[in-house]
Short mmCIF file of C-alpha atoms and ligand atoms in Angstrom, two decimals:
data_model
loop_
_atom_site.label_atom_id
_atom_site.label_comp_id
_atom_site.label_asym_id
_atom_site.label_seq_id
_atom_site.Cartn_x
_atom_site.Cartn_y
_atom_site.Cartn_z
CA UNK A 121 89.93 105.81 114.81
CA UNK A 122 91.55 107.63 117.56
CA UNK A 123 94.35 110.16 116.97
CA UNK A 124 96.71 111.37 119.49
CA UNK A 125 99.03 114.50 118.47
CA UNK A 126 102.20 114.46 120.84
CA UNK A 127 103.99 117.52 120.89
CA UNK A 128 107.44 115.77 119.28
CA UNK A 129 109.10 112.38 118.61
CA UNK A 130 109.69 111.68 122.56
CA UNK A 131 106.58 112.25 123.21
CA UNK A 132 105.34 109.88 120.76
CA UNK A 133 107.64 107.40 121.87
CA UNK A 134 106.94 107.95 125.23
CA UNK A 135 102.81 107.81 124.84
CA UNK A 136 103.55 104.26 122.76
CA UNK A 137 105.69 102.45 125.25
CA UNK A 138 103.19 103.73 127.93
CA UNK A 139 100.19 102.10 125.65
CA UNK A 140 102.20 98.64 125.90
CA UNK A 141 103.20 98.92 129.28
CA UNK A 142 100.13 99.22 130.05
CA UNK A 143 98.73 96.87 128.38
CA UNK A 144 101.45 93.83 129.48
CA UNK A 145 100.27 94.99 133.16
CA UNK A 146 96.81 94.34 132.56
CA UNK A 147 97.05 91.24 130.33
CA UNK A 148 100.88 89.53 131.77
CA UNK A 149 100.51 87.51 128.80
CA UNK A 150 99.76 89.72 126.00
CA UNK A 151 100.65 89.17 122.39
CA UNK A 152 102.06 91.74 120.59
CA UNK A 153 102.93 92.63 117.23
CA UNK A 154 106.08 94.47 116.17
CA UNK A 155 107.08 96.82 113.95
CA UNK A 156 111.15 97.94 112.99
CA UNK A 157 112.03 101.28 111.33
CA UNK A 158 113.46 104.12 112.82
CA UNK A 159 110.18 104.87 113.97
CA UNK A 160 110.02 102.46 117.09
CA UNK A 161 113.45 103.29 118.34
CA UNK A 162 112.71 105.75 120.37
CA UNK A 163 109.35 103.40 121.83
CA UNK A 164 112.12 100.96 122.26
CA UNK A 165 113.91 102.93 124.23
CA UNK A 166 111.68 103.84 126.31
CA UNK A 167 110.32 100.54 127.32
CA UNK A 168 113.75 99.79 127.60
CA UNK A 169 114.15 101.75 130.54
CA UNK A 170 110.66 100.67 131.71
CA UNK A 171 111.59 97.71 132.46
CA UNK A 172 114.96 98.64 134.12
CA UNK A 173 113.32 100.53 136.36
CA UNK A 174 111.02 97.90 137.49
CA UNK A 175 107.55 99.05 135.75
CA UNK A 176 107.24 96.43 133.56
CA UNK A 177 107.89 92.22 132.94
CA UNK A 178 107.77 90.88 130.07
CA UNK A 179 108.50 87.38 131.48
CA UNK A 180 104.94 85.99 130.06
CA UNK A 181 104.68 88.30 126.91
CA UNK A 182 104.69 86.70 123.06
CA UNK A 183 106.06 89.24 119.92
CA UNK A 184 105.56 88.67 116.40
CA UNK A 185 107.56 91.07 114.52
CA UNK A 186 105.76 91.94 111.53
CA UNK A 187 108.65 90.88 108.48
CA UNK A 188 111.88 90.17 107.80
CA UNK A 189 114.18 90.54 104.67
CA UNK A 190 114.09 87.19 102.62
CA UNK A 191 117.99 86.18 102.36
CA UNK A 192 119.24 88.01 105.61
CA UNK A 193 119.84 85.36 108.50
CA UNK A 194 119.59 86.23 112.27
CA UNK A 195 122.76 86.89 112.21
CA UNK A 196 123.01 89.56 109.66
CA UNK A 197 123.48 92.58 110.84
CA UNK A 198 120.90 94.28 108.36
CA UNK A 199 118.24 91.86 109.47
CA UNK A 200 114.79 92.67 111.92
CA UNK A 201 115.96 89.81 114.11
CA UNK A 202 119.20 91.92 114.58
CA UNK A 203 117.84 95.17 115.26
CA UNK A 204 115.46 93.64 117.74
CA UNK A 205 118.27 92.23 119.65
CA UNK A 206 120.10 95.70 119.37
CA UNK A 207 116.74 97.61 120.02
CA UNK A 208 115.00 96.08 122.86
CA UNK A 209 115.02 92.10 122.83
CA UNK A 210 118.37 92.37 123.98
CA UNK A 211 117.59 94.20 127.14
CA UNK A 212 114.37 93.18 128.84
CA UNK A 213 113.41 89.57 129.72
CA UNK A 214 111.15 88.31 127.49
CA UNK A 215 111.66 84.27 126.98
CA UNK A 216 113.57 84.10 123.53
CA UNK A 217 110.89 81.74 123.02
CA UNK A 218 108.23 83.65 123.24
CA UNK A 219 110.13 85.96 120.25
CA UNK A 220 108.80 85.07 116.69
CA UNK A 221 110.50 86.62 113.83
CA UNK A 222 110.22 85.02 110.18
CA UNK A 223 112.94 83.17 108.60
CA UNK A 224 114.09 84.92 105.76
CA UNK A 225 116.52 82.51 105.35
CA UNK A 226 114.27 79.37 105.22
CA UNK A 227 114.66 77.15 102.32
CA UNK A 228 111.34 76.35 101.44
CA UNK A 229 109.75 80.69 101.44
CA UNK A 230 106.12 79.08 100.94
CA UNK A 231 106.72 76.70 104.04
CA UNK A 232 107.97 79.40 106.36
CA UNK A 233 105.10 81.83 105.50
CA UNK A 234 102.55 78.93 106.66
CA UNK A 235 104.75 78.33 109.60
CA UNK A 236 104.55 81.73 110.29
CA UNK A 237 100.82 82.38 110.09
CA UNK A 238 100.01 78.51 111.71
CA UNK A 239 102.17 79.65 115.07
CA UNK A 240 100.36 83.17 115.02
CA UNK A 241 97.09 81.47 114.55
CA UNK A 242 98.17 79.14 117.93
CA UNK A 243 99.29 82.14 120.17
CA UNK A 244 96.70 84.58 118.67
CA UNK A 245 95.07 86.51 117.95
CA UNK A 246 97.66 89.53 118.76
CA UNK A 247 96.46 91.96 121.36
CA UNK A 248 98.33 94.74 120.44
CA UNK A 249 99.81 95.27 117.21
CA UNK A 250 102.33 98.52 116.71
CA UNK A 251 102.94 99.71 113.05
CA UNK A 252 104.81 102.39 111.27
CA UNK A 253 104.02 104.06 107.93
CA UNK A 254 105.91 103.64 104.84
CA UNK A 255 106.04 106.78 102.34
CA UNK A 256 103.67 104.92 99.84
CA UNK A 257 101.16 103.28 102.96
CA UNK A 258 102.93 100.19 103.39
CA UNK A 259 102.08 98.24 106.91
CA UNK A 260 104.84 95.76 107.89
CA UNK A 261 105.86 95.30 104.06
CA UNK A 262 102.66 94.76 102.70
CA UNK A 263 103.37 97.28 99.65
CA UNK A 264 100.48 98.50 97.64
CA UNK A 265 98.99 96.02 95.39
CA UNK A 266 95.52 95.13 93.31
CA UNK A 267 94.44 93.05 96.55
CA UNK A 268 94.90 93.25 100.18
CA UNK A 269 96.88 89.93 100.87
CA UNK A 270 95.71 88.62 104.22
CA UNK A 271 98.13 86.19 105.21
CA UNK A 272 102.12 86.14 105.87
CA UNK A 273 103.39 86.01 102.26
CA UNK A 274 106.62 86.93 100.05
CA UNK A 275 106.36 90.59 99.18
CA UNK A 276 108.73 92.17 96.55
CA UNK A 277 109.53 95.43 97.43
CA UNK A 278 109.39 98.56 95.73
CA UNK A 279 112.55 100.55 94.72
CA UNK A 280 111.06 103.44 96.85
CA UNK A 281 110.93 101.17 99.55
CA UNK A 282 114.39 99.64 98.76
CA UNK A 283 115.58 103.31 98.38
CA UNK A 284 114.11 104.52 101.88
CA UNK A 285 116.06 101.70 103.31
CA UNK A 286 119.50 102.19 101.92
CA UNK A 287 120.31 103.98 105.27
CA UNK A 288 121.04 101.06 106.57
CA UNK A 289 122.85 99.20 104.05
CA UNK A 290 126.00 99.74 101.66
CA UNK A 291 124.56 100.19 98.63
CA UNK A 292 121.11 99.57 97.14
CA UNK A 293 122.41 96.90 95.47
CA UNK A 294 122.92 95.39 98.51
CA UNK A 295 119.48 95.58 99.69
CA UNK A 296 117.23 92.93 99.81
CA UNK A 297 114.81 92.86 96.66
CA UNK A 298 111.61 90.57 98.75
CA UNK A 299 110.54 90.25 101.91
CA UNK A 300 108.26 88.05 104.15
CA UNK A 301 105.59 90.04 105.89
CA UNK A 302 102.80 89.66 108.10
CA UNK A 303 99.33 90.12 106.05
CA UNK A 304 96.99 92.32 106.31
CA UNK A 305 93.98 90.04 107.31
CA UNK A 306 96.70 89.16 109.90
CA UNK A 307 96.79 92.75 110.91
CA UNK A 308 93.72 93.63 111.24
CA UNK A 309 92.77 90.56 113.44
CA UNK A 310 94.89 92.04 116.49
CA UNK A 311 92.51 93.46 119.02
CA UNK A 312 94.58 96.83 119.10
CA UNK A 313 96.54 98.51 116.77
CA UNK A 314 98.58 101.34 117.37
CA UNK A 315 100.04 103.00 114.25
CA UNK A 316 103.23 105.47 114.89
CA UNK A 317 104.50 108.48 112.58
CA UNK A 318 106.81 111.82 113.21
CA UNK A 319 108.27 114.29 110.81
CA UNK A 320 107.26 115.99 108.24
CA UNK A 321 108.00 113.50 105.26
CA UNK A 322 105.22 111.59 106.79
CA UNK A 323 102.89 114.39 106.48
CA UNK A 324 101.25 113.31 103.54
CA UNK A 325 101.21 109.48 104.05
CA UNK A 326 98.67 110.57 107.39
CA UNK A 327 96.39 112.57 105.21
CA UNK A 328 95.74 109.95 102.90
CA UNK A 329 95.46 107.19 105.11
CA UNK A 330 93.02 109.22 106.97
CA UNK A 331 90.86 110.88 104.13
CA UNK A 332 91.77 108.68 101.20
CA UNK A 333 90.27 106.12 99.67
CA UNK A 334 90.47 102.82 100.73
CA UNK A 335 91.95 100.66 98.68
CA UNK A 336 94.77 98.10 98.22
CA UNK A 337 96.61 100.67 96.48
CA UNK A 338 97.36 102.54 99.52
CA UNK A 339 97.57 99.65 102.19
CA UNK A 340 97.63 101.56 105.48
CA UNK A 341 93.90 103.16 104.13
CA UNK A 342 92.39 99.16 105.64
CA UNK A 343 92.93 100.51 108.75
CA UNK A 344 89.67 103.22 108.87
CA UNK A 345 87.91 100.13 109.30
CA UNK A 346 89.74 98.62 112.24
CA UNK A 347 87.39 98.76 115.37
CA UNK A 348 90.17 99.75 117.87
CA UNK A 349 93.09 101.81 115.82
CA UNK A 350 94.77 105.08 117.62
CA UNK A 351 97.46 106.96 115.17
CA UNK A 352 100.27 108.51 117.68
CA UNK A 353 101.72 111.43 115.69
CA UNK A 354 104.01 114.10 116.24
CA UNK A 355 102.89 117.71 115.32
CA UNK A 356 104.89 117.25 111.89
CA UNK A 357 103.14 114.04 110.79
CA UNK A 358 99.77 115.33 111.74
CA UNK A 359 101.21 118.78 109.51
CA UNK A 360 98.21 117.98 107.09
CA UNK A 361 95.30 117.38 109.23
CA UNK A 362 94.94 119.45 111.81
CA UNK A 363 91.87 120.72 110.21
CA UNK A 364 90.05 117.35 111.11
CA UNK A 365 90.95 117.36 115.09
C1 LIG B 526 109.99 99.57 106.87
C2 LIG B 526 109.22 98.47 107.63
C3 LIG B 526 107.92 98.98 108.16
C4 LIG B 526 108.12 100.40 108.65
C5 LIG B 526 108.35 101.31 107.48
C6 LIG B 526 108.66 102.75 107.85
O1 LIG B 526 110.50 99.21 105.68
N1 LIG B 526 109.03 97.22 106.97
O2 LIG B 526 107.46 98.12 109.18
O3 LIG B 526 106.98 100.83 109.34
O4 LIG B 526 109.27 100.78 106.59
O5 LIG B 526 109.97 102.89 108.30
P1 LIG B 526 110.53 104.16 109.06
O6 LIG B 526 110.01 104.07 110.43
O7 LIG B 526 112.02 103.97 109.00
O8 LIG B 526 110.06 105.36 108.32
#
């Protein structure tokens, strides 16, 4: 596992849209995985203006974001399909067919979980795969469990995780109770994976995904044994182990 310590939350941002600049000018028609959060703004951003300044097409590129909230339609809003309009989708030219986001507002749940993993199965497997951190090692919104689930499934989230995501809503009430998310066999099938975290509050998460056990308890700890994973971490996140650098 590599680690990269930026010196703040630019930085990081910067280093990340770099990685998949990069890697869409090697490979035109890379797959990649994506995550939402406020993490990833700022990567957004930045590849945002990547590609207005002419450094990067996206013209042949395929995404996968990683989940969705079930019960929030594309035009909600509070859904990922939403904020990946308002956060980069929106402002670069990759074919909106090429954009794969799962239905959270598909009738039959089961059905659009196999859809899901039967297109990523076609167009995979991903080449690059960003992540973000949740406070108790969720991936996408795989939240810890007795088993890691390997395939897109229906995930009922946690109240922490409902809580950390009130931001965005009215009320807690008003957030989402399950979610469809990517798996982790999924996951850890992309060729690259590039995990994200900044601030302090994320501290913590870092040191146990890096020294703790692994186990399904703590999803994010699967990664140690991914064969091409680089953490990019502000100086905050990385608070608890500088020791190991
Ligand atoms: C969300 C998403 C994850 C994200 C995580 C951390 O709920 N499902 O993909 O990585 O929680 O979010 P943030 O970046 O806002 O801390």
């Amino acid at each position: 596992m590599n680690i990269l310590v930026m010196k703040d939350y630019t930085e990081m941002s910067r280093q990340a849209a770099l990685f998949i600049a990069a890697s869409v000018t090697l490979k035109p028609d890379t797959v990649i995985g994506l995550p939402t959060g406020k993490t990833p703004v700022g990567m957004y951003n930045e590849l945002v203006m990547l590609y207005k300044n002419g450094f990067v097409d996206f013209g042949r590129v395929t995404a996968f974001n990683l989940d969705e909230y079930v019960g929030l339609g594309r035009e909600d809003p509070h859904s990922f399909y939403s904020y990946m309009q308002r956060h980069l989708f929106g402002y670069i030219n990759i074919p909106p067919k090429n954009i794969h986001i799962p239905n959270g507002k598909a009738k039959d749940l089961k059905a659009e979980c196999l859809r899901y993993e039967e297109i990523i199965r076609q167009k995979g497997p991903i080449d690059l795969m960003i992540l973000g951190i949740g406070h108790n090692g969720h991936i996408g919104f795989n939240e810890p469990s007795s088993e890691f689930i390997p395939e897109t499934h229906i995930e009922n989230l946690t109240e922490r995780t409902r809580k950390a995501n009130a931001r965005y809503f009215g009320s807690l009430q008003d957030i989402p109770r399950k979610a469809i998310t990517m798996g982790l066999g999924t996951i850890m099938l992309s060729k690259k994976i590039i995990l994200l975290a900044y601030g302090r509050d994320k501290a913590d998460v870092i040191l146990r995904t890096i020294k703790g056990n692994i186990t399904p308890r703590f999803p994010a700890s699967i990664l140690r044994v991914h064969r091409d994973c680089t953490f990019i971490l502000d100086q905050e996140a990385a608070g608890k182990i500088r020791d190991m650098l």
